[in-house]
Amino acid sequence: MAASRPGDVTSSAVAGHPLAPVPYVVRAVATETPDTTTLTLEPRATKRIPRSRPGQFNMLYVFAVGEAAISISGGNPDGQLIHTVRTTGKVTSALTRLTPGDTVGVRGPYGHGWPVADSKGRDLVIVAGGLGLPPLRPALYEVFRNRESYGRVEIIDGARSPKDLVFYDEVQGWRRRTDLRVQVTVDAAGKDWYGDVGVVTTRIPDARFEPERTTAFICGPEIMMKLTAQALVARKVSPDAIWISMERNMKCAIGFCGHCQYGPSFVCRDGPVMRYSTLEPLLNLKEV
Ligand SMILES: Cc1cc2nc3c(=O)[nH]c(=O)nc-3n(C[C@H](O)[C@H](O)[C@H](O)COP(=O)(O)OP(=O)(O)OC[C@H]3O[C@@H](n4cnc5c(N)ncnc54)[C@H](O)[C@@H]3O)c2cc1C
Ligand code: FES
């Protein structure tokens, strides 16, 4: 069993068999980018999964297709579930093709989330790469609800191109707030983009925070998370205060099957959010 640590959430899936999915109905479908869709789900009957914490994920089951791990990307008012899915393969394609009224199976929530409450009193640097923003969004909502409990809040959001930026309008709204600083950057853009161009790490030197009192949450492609963590360490942020969300192929999601093994850890049971200080030696290996 993993040792307890800030942000821990231990949740059984649902009453009864831990792998039994609960039927949810698709209430709304929103297109975020050409290959990314946000689904709003509601319980089909009275049975529902337990409330989630920011950074946790659910297993979404499309009947006759299969199951995929998908992070919770929004708050859950009235037991609704918000999930943002990018088409990658079989299951995610089926999820992005769902329409209102369709049914999906849901089990979860699983995993350890972001240590949002344990970071009170500290500066926060939140760095998202591409589809890394959806798993961070519930953490940001919790920070916004308790804004006075945190020091500086710096958000860096990056994507391959402007059309790959998810929640673009919402992020523009955050940019108008005076109690946060939001930097948005893309790897490459045409002449119609007036914002920053460059990978997210290029924005770290300009980020405003006090290193010794800073906690960082990073989510995105593995190489982006590794380089971002290194850039923060170069600015004297402690590797113990840097948290990253790992992704591995999931099957059971409850620590039984070993599919998600990463070094000595199972990402479903010991993650997905883990300390950079624990992951650093593994991230530097070619194959784990
Ligand atoms: C904790 C966690 C949270 C996640 N959150 C989200 C989310 O919010 N939105 C979202 O769109 N996706 C998310 N994913 C990724 C998603 O689970 C995979 O893309 C999905 O399982 C792929 O299934 P598929 O049947 O569509 O693709 P497949 O047909 O199974 O595979 C397509 C390709 O993707 C690779 N692949 C499959 N799963 C993963 C994985 N987990 N990591 C890296 N490569 C993989 C396969 O090896 C293959 O090359 C998350 C994964 C994890 C572990
Ligand atoms: S998915 Fe089975 S042990 Fe993690």
CSV table of C-alpha atoms and ligand atoms in Angstrom, one decimal:
chain,number,residue,atom,x,y,z
A,1,MET,CA,0.0,0.0,0.0
A,2,ALA,CA,1.3,3.5,-0.7
A,3,ALA,CA,2.2,5.7,2.3
A,4,SER,CA,-0.2,8.4,3.1
A,5,ARG,CA,0.7,11.9,1.9
A,6,PRO,CA,-0.8,15.3,1.2
A,7,GLY,CA,-3.8,15.2,-1.2
A,8,ASP,CA,-4.4,11.5,-0.6
A,9,VAL,CA,-7.9,10.3,-1.4
A,10,THR,CA,-8.8,6.7,-1.0
A,11,SER,CA,-12.0,5.8,-2.8
A,12,SER,CA,-13.8,2.6,-3.4
A,13,ALA,CA,-15.4,2.6,-6.7
A,14,VAL,CA,-19.0,1.9,-6.0
A,15,ALA,CA,-20.9,-0.2,-3.5
A,16,GLY,CA,-20.7,-3.9,-4.6
A,17,HIS,CA,-18.1,-5.1,-7.1
A,18,PRO,CA,-15.3,-2.6,-7.3
A,19,LEU,CA,-15.1,-2.9,-11.1
A,20,ALA,CA,-18.9,-2.6,-11.8
A,21,PRO,CA,-19.6,0.5,-14.0
A,22,VAL,CA,-22.5,2.7,-13.0
A,23,PRO,CA,-24.7,3.8,-16.0
A,24,TYR,CA,-24.5,7.6,-16.8
A,25,VAL,CA,-26.3,9.4,-19.5
A,26,VAL,CA,-24.6,12.0,-21.8
A,27,ARG,CA,-26.4,15.3,-21.2
A,28,ALA,CA,-24.1,17.6,-23.2
A,29,VAL,CA,-21.3,17.4,-25.7
A,30,ALA,CA,-19.0,20.4,-26.4
A,31,THR,CA,-16.4,20.5,-29.1
A,32,GLU,CA,-13.2,22.0,-27.7
A,33,THR,CA,-10.7,21.5,-30.6
A,34,PRO,CA,-11.0,19.4,-33.8
A,35,ASP,CA,-10.1,16.2,-31.9
A,36,THR,CA,-11.2,17.0,-28.3
A,37,THR,CA,-14.7,16.9,-26.8
A,38,THR,CA,-16.1,17.7,-23.4
A,39,LEU,CA,-18.8,15.4,-22.1
A,40,THR,CA,-21.3,16.2,-19.4
A,41,LEU,CA,-22.6,13.0,-17.8
A,42,GLU,CA,-25.5,12.5,-15.3
A,43,PRO,CA,-26.4,9.4,-13.4
A,44,ARG,CA,-29.1,7.4,-15.3
A,45,ALA,CA,-30.7,6.3,-12.1
A,46,THR,CA,-30.2,7.0,-8.4
A,47,LYS,CA,-26.9,5.2,-8.2
A,48,ARG,CA,-23.9,7.4,-8.7
A,49,ILE,CA,-20.2,7.3,-8.1
A,50,PRO,CA,-18.6,9.1,-5.1
A,51,ARG,CA,-17.6,12.7,-5.3
A,52,SER,CA,-14.1,13.2,-6.8
A,53,ARG,CA,-11.2,15.4,-5.8
A,54,PRO,CA,-9.1,17.5,-8.3
A,55,GLY,CA,-6.7,15.4,-10.2
A,56,GLN,CA,-8.6,12.1,-9.9
A,57,PHE,CA,-9.8,10.1,-12.9
A,58,ASN,CA,-12.7,7.8,-13.8
A,59,MET,CA,-12.8,4.7,-16.1
A,60,LEU,CA,-15.3,5.4,-18.8
A,61,TYR,CA,-16.8,2.3,-20.5
A,62,VAL,CA,-18.4,2.5,-24.0
A,63,PHE,CA,-20.6,-0.5,-24.4
A,64,ALA,CA,-19.2,-3.1,-26.8
A,65,VAL,CA,-16.0,-1.0,-27.3
A,66,GLY,CA,-14.1,-0.9,-24.1
A,67,GLU,CA,-12.8,1.3,-21.2
A,68,ALA,CA,-10.4,4.2,-20.9
A,69,ALA,CA,-9.0,6.3,-18.0
A,70,ILE,CA,-10.2,9.9,-18.3
A,71,SER,CA,-9.5,12.7,-15.9
A,72,ILE,CA,-12.3,14.6,-14.3
A,73,SER,CA,-12.1,18.1,-15.9
A,74,GLY,CA,-14.7,20.1,-14.1
A,75,GLY,CA,-16.6,20.5,-10.9
A,76,ASN,CA,-19.5,18.1,-10.2
A,77,PRO,CA,-22.6,20.2,-9.5
A,78,ASP,CA,-25.6,17.9,-8.8
A,79,GLY,CA,-23.6,14.8,-9.3
A,80,GLN,CA,-22.7,15.7,-12.9
A,81,LEU,CA,-19.4,14.5,-14.3
A,82,ILE,CA,-17.3,16.5,-16.7
A,83,HIS,CA,-14.7,14.7,-18.9
A,84,THR,CA,-12.6,16.1,-21.7
A,85,VAL,CA,-11.5,13.4,-24.2
A,86,ARG,CA,-9.0,13.5,-27.1
A,87,THR,CA,-9.4,11.0,-29.9
A,88,THR,CA,-6.4,8.7,-29.6
A,89,GLY,CA,-7.7,5.2,-30.5
A,90,LYS,CA,-10.6,2.8,-30.2
A,91,VAL,CA,-12.3,3.9,-26.9
A,92,THR,CA,-11.5,7.6,-27.0
A,93,SER,CA,-12.9,7.8,-30.6
A,94,ALA,CA,-16.1,6.1,-29.4
A,95,LEU,CA,-16.3,8.5,-26.5
A,96,THR,CA,-15.9,11.6,-28.7
A,97,ARG,CA,-18.7,10.3,-31.0
A,98,LEU,CA,-21.2,10.0,-28.2
A,99,THR,CA,-24.3,12.2,-28.5
A,100,PRO,CA,-26.8,13.4,-25.8
A,101,GLY,CA,-29.0,10.6,-24.6
A,102,ASP,CA,-26.3,7.9,-25.0
A,103,THR,CA,-25.3,5.8,-22.0
A,104,VAL,CA,-21.7,5.2,-20.7
A,105,GLY,CA,-20.5,3.1,-17.8
A,106,VAL,CA,-18.5,4.9,-15.2
A,107,ARG,CA,-16.3,3.6,-12.3
A,108,GLY,CA,-14.2,5.6,-10.0
A,109,PRO,CA,-13.0,8.1,-8.9
A,110,TYR,CA,-9.5,6.7,-8.7
A,111,GLY,CA,-6.1,7.9,-7.7
A,112,HIS,CA,-4.4,10.5,-5.7
A,113,GLY,CA,-5.1,14.1,-6.8
A,114,TRP,CA,-3.4,17.4,-6.6
A,115,PRO,CA,-2.5,18.5,-3.0
A,116,VAL,CA,-4.6,21.7,-3.4
A,117,ALA,CA,-5.5,22.1,0.3
A,118,ASP,CA,-2.0,21.2,1.5
A,119,SER,CA,-0.6,24.0,-0.7
A,120,LYS,CA,-2.4,26.8,1.2
A,121,GLY,CA,-0.2,29.7,2.1
A,122,ARG,CA,2.2,29.0,-0.8
A,123,ASP,CA,2.7,30.5,-4.3
A,124,LEU,CA,1.4,28.2,-7.0
A,125,VAL,CA,2.8,27.7,-10.4
A,126,ILE,CA,0.4,25.6,-12.6
A,127,VAL,CA,1.7,24.5,-16.0
A,128,ALA,CA,-0.5,22.8,-18.6
A,129,GLY,CA,0.6,21.3,-21.9
A,130,GLY,CA,-2.2,20.6,-24.4
A,131,LEU,CA,-4.6,18.2,-22.8
A,132,GLY,CA,-2.9,18.7,-19.5
A,133,LEU,CA,-5.3,21.6,-18.7
A,134,PRO,CA,-8.5,19.5,-18.2
A,135,PRO,CA,-7.0,17.5,-15.2
A,136,LEU,CA,-5.8,20.8,-13.7
A,137,ARG,CA,-9.0,22.7,-14.1
A,138,PRO,CA,-10.8,21.3,-11.0
A,139,ALA,CA,-7.7,22.2,-8.9
A,140,LEU,CA,-7.8,25.7,-10.3
A,141,TYR,CA,-11.5,26.0,-9.4
A,142,GLU,CA,-10.7,25.0,-5.9
A,143,VAL,CA,-7.9,27.6,-5.7
A,144,PHE,CA,-10.2,30.3,-7.2
A,145,ARG,CA,-12.9,29.4,-4.5
A,146,ASN,CA,-10.2,30.0,-1.8
A,147,ARG,CA,-8.1,32.6,-3.5
A,148,GLU,CA,-7.2,34.4,-0.4
A,149,SER,CA,-5.5,31.3,1.1
A,150,TYR,CA,-2.7,31.3,-1.6
A,151,GLY,CA,0.1,33.6,-2.5
A,152,ARG,CA,0.9,34.3,-6.1
A,153,VAL,CA,-0.8,32.2,-8.7
A,154,GLU,CA,0.9,31.8,-12.0
A,155,ILE,CA,-0.7,29.7,-14.8
A,156,ILE,CA,1.2,28.7,-17.9
A,157,ASP,CA,-0.9,27.1,-20.6
A,158,GLY,CA,0.7,25.8,-23.8
A,159,ALA,CA,-0.4,23.8,-26.9
A,160,ARG,CA,1.1,22.8,-30.2
A,161,SER,CA,-0.9,25.4,-32.1
A,162,PRO,CA,-3.7,27.9,-31.4
A,163,LYS,CA,-6.4,25.5,-32.5
A,164,ASP,CA,-5.1,22.9,-29.9
A,165,LEU,CA,-5.8,25.3,-26.9
A,166,VAL,CA,-8.6,23.8,-24.9
A,167,PHE,CA,-11.0,25.9,-22.9
A,168,TYR,CA,-9.7,28.9,-24.8
A,169,ASP,CA,-12.5,31.3,-23.9
A,170,GLU,CA,-12.4,30.4,-20.3
A,171,VAL,CA,-8.6,30.9,-20.2
A,172,GLN,CA,-9.1,34.4,-21.7
A,173,GLY,CA,-11.5,35.1,-18.8
A,174,TRP,CA,-8.8,34.1,-16.3
A,175,ARG,CA,-6.4,36.4,-18.1
A,176,ARG,CA,-8.6,39.3,-17.2
A,177,ARG,CA,-8.4,38.6,-13.4
A,178,THR,CA,-6.1,40.7,-11.4
A,179,ASP,CA,-5.4,38.1,-8.8
A,180,LEU,CA,-3.6,35.7,-11.1
A,181,ARG,CA,-1.1,35.8,-14.0
A,182,VAL,CA,-1.8,33.7,-17.0
A,183,GLN,CA,0.7,33.1,-19.8
A,184,VAL,CA,-0.5,31.3,-23.0
A,185,THR,CA,2.0,30.1,-25.5
A,186,VAL,CA,1.9,27.8,-28.6
A,187,ASP,CA,4.8,25.9,-30.2
A,188,ALA,CA,4.0,27.2,-33.7
A,189,ALA,CA,1.5,29.7,-35.1
A,190,GLY,CA,0.5,31.6,-38.2
A,191,LYS,CA,0.4,35.4,-38.7
A,192,ASP,CA,-3.1,35.6,-37.1
A,193,TRP,CA,-1.7,34.6,-33.6
A,194,TYR,CA,-0.6,37.6,-31.6
A,195,GLY,CA,0.4,35.7,-28.4
A,196,ASP,CA,3.6,34.1,-27.3
A,197,VAL,CA,5.3,31.4,-29.4
A,198,GLY,CA,7.5,28.8,-27.8
A,199,VAL,CA,7.2,25.7,-25.6
A,200,VAL,CA,6.0,26.3,-22.0
A,201,THR,CA,9.4,26.0,-20.5
A,202,THR,CA,10.4,29.3,-22.2
A,203,ARG,CA,7.8,31.0,-20.0
A,204,ILE,CA,9.3,29.7,-16.7
A,205,PRO,CA,12.1,32.3,-16.4
A,206,ASP,CA,9.5,35.1,-16.6
A,207,ALA,CA,7.1,33.5,-14.1
A,208,ARG,CA,6.6,35.4,-10.8
A,209,PHE,CA,7.0,33.4,-7.6
A,210,GLU,CA,9.1,33.0,-4.5
A,211,PRO,CA,10.9,29.7,-5.1
A,212,GLU,CA,11.2,28.7,-1.4
A,213,ARG,CA,7.4,29.0,-0.9
A,214,THR,CA,6.3,27.6,-4.3
A,215,THR,CA,4.3,24.5,-5.1
A,216,ALA,CA,4.0,23.5,-8.8
A,217,PHE,CA,1.4,21.3,-10.5
A,218,ILE,CA,2.4,20.2,-14.0
A,219,CYS,CA,0.3,18.1,-16.5
A,220,GLY,CA,1.0,17.4,-20.1
A,221,PRO,CA,3.2,15.2,-22.3
A,222,GLU,CA,5.9,13.4,-20.3
A,223,ILE,CA,8.8,15.2,-21.9
A,224,MET,CA,7.1,18.6,-21.3
A,225,MET,CA,6.6,17.7,-17.6
A,226,LYS,CA,10.2,16.6,-17.2
A,227,LEU,CA,11.6,19.8,-18.9
A,228,THR,CA,9.2,22.0,-17.0
A,229,ALA,CA,10.2,20.4,-13.6
A,230,GLN,CA,13.9,20.9,-14.5
A,231,ALA,CA,13.3,24.6,-15.4
A,232,LEU,CA,11.5,25.1,-12.0
A,233,VAL,CA,14.3,23.3,-10.1
A,234,ALA,CA,16.8,25.6,-12.0
A,235,ARG,CA,14.8,28.5,-10.4
A,236,LYS,CA,15.3,26.8,-7.0
A,237,VAL,CA,11.9,25.3,-6.5
A,238,SER,CA,12.2,22.2,-4.4
A,239,PRO,CA,11.7,18.9,-6.3
A,240,ASP,CA,9.5,17.8,-3.3
A,241,ALA,CA,7.1,20.7,-4.0
A,242,ILE,CA,6.7,19.8,-7.7
A,243,TRP,CA,3.8,17.5,-8.5
A,244,ILE,CA,3.2,15.9,-11.9
A,245,SER,CA,0.4,13.7,-13.3
A,246,MET,CA,1.6,10.5,-14.9
A,247,GLU,CA,-0.2,8.5,-17.6
A,248,ARG,CA,0.2,4.8,-18.3
A,249,ASN,CA,-2.1,2.3,-19.9
A,250,MET,CA,-4.8,1.3,-17.4
A,251,LYS,CA,-6.9,-1.8,-17.1
A,252,CYS,CA,-8.2,-2.5,-13.6
A,253,ALA,CA,-7.4,1.0,-12.1
A,254,ILE,CA,-7.3,-0.4,-8.6
A,255,GLY,CA,-3.8,-1.8,-8.3
A,256,PHE,CA,-4.5,-5.4,-9.2
A,257,CYS,CA,-3.3,-6.1,-12.8
A,258,GLY,CA,0.0,-4.3,-13.0
A,259,HIS,CA,-0.7,-2.8,-16.4
A,260,CYS,CA,0.2,0.7,-15.2
A,261,GLN,CA,3.5,-0.2,-13.5
A,262,TYR,CA,6.0,2.6,-13.6
A,263,GLY,CA,9.2,1.6,-11.8
A,264,PRO,CA,8.2,0.4,-8.4
A,265,SER,CA,4.8,2.2,-8.6
A,266,PHE,CA,1.4,1.5,-10.0
A,267,VAL,CA,0.2,4.8,-11.5
A,268,CYS,CA,-3.5,4.0,-10.7
A,269,ARG,CA,-2.8,3.3,-7.1
A,270,ASP,CA,0.2,5.5,-6.3
A,271,GLY,CA,-0.6,8.3,-8.8
A,272,PRO,CA,-1.6,9.7,-11.1
A,273,VAL,CA,-0.3,12.8,-9.3
A,274,MET,CA,3.1,12.1,-7.9
A,275,ARG,CA,6.1,14.1,-6.5
A,276,TYR,CA,8.8,15.0,-9.0
A,277,SER,CA,11.4,14.1,-6.4
A,278,THR,CA,10.1,10.5,-6.5
A,279,LEU,CA,9.8,10.4,-10.3
A,280,GLU,CA,13.0,12.2,-11.3
A,281,PRO,CA,15.3,9.1,-11.6
A,282,LEU,CA,12.6,7.3,-13.6
A,283,LEU,CA,12.0,10.2,-16.0
A,284,ASN,CA,15.6,10.2,-16.9
A,285,LEU,CA,15.6,6.6,-18.0
A,286,LYS,CA,14.8,5.8,-21.7
A,287,GLU,CA,12.3,3.0,-21.1
A,288,VAL,CA,10.4,2.3,-17.8
B,1,LIG,C1,-4.7,8.8,-15.2
B,1,LIG,C2,-5.1,9.0,-16.6
B,1,LIG,C3,-5.8,10.1,-17.0
B,1,LIG,C4,-6.2,10.3,-18.3
B,1,LIG,N1,-7.0,11.4,-18.7
B,1,LIG,C5,-7.3,11.6,-19.9
B,1,LIG,C6,-8.2,12.6,-20.3
B,1,LIG,O1,-8.7,13.4,-19.4
B,1,LIG,N2,-8.6,12.8,-21.6
B,1,LIG,C7,-8.1,11.9,-22.5
B,1,LIG,O2,-8.4,12.1,-23.7
B,1,LIG,N3,-7.2,10.9,-22.3
B,1,LIG,C8,-6.8,10.7,-21.0
B,1,LIG,N4,-6.0,9.7,-20.7
B,1,LIG,C9,-5.5,8.9,-21.8
B,1,LIG,C10,-6.5,7.8,-22.2
B,1,LIG,O3,-6.7,6.9,-21.1
B,1,LIG,C11,-5.9,7.0,-23.4
B,1,LIG,O4,-5.7,7.9,-24.5
B,1,LIG,C12,-6.9,5.9,-23.8
B,1,LIG,O5,-6.9,4.9,-22.8
B,1,LIG,C13,-6.5,5.4,-25.1
B,1,LIG,O6,-7.5,4.3,-25.3
B,1,LIG,P1,-8.0,4.1,-26.8
B,1,LIG,O7,-8.8,2.8,-26.8
B,1,LIG,O8,-8.7,5.3,-27.3
B,1,LIG,O9,-6.7,3.9,-27.6
B,1,LIG,P2,-5.9,2.6,-28.0
B,1,LIG,O10,-6.5,2.1,-29.3
B,1,LIG,O11,-5.9,1.7,-26.8
B,1,LIG,O12,-4.5,3.1,-28.1
B,1,LIG,C14,-4.1,4.1,-29.0
B,1,LIG,C15,-2.6,4.5,-28.8
B,1,LIG,O13,-2.5,5.1,-27.5
B,1,LIG,C16,-1.6,4.4,-26.6
B,1,LIG,N5,-2.2,4.6,-25.3
B,1,LIG,C17,-3.3,4.0,-24.7
B,1,LIG,N6,-3.5,4.4,-23.5
B,1,LIG,C18,-2.4,5.3,-23.2
B,1,LIG,C19,-2.1,6.0,-22.0
B,1,LIG,N7,-2.8,6.0,-20.9
B,1,LIG,N8,-1.0,6.8,-22.1
B,1,LIG,C20,-0.2,6.8,-23.2
B,1,LIG,N9,-0.5,6.1,-24.4
B,1,LIG,C21,-1.6,5.4,-24.3
B,1,LIG,C22,-1.6,3.0,-27.1
B,1,LIG,O14,-0.5,2.3,-26.7
B,1,LIG,C23,-1.7,3.2,-28.6
B,1,LIG,O15,-0.5,3.5,-29.2
B,1,LIG,C24,-5.7,9.4,-19.4
B,1,LIG,C25,-4.9,8.4,-19.0
B,1,LIG,C26,-4.6,8.1,-17.7
B,1,LIG,C27,-3.7,7.0,-17.3
B,2,FES,S1,-4.3,-0.5,-14.0
B,2,FES,FE1,-4.2,-2.4,-13.0
B,2,FES,S2,-2.6,-2.0,-11.5
B,2,FES,FE2,-3.0,-0.1,-12.3
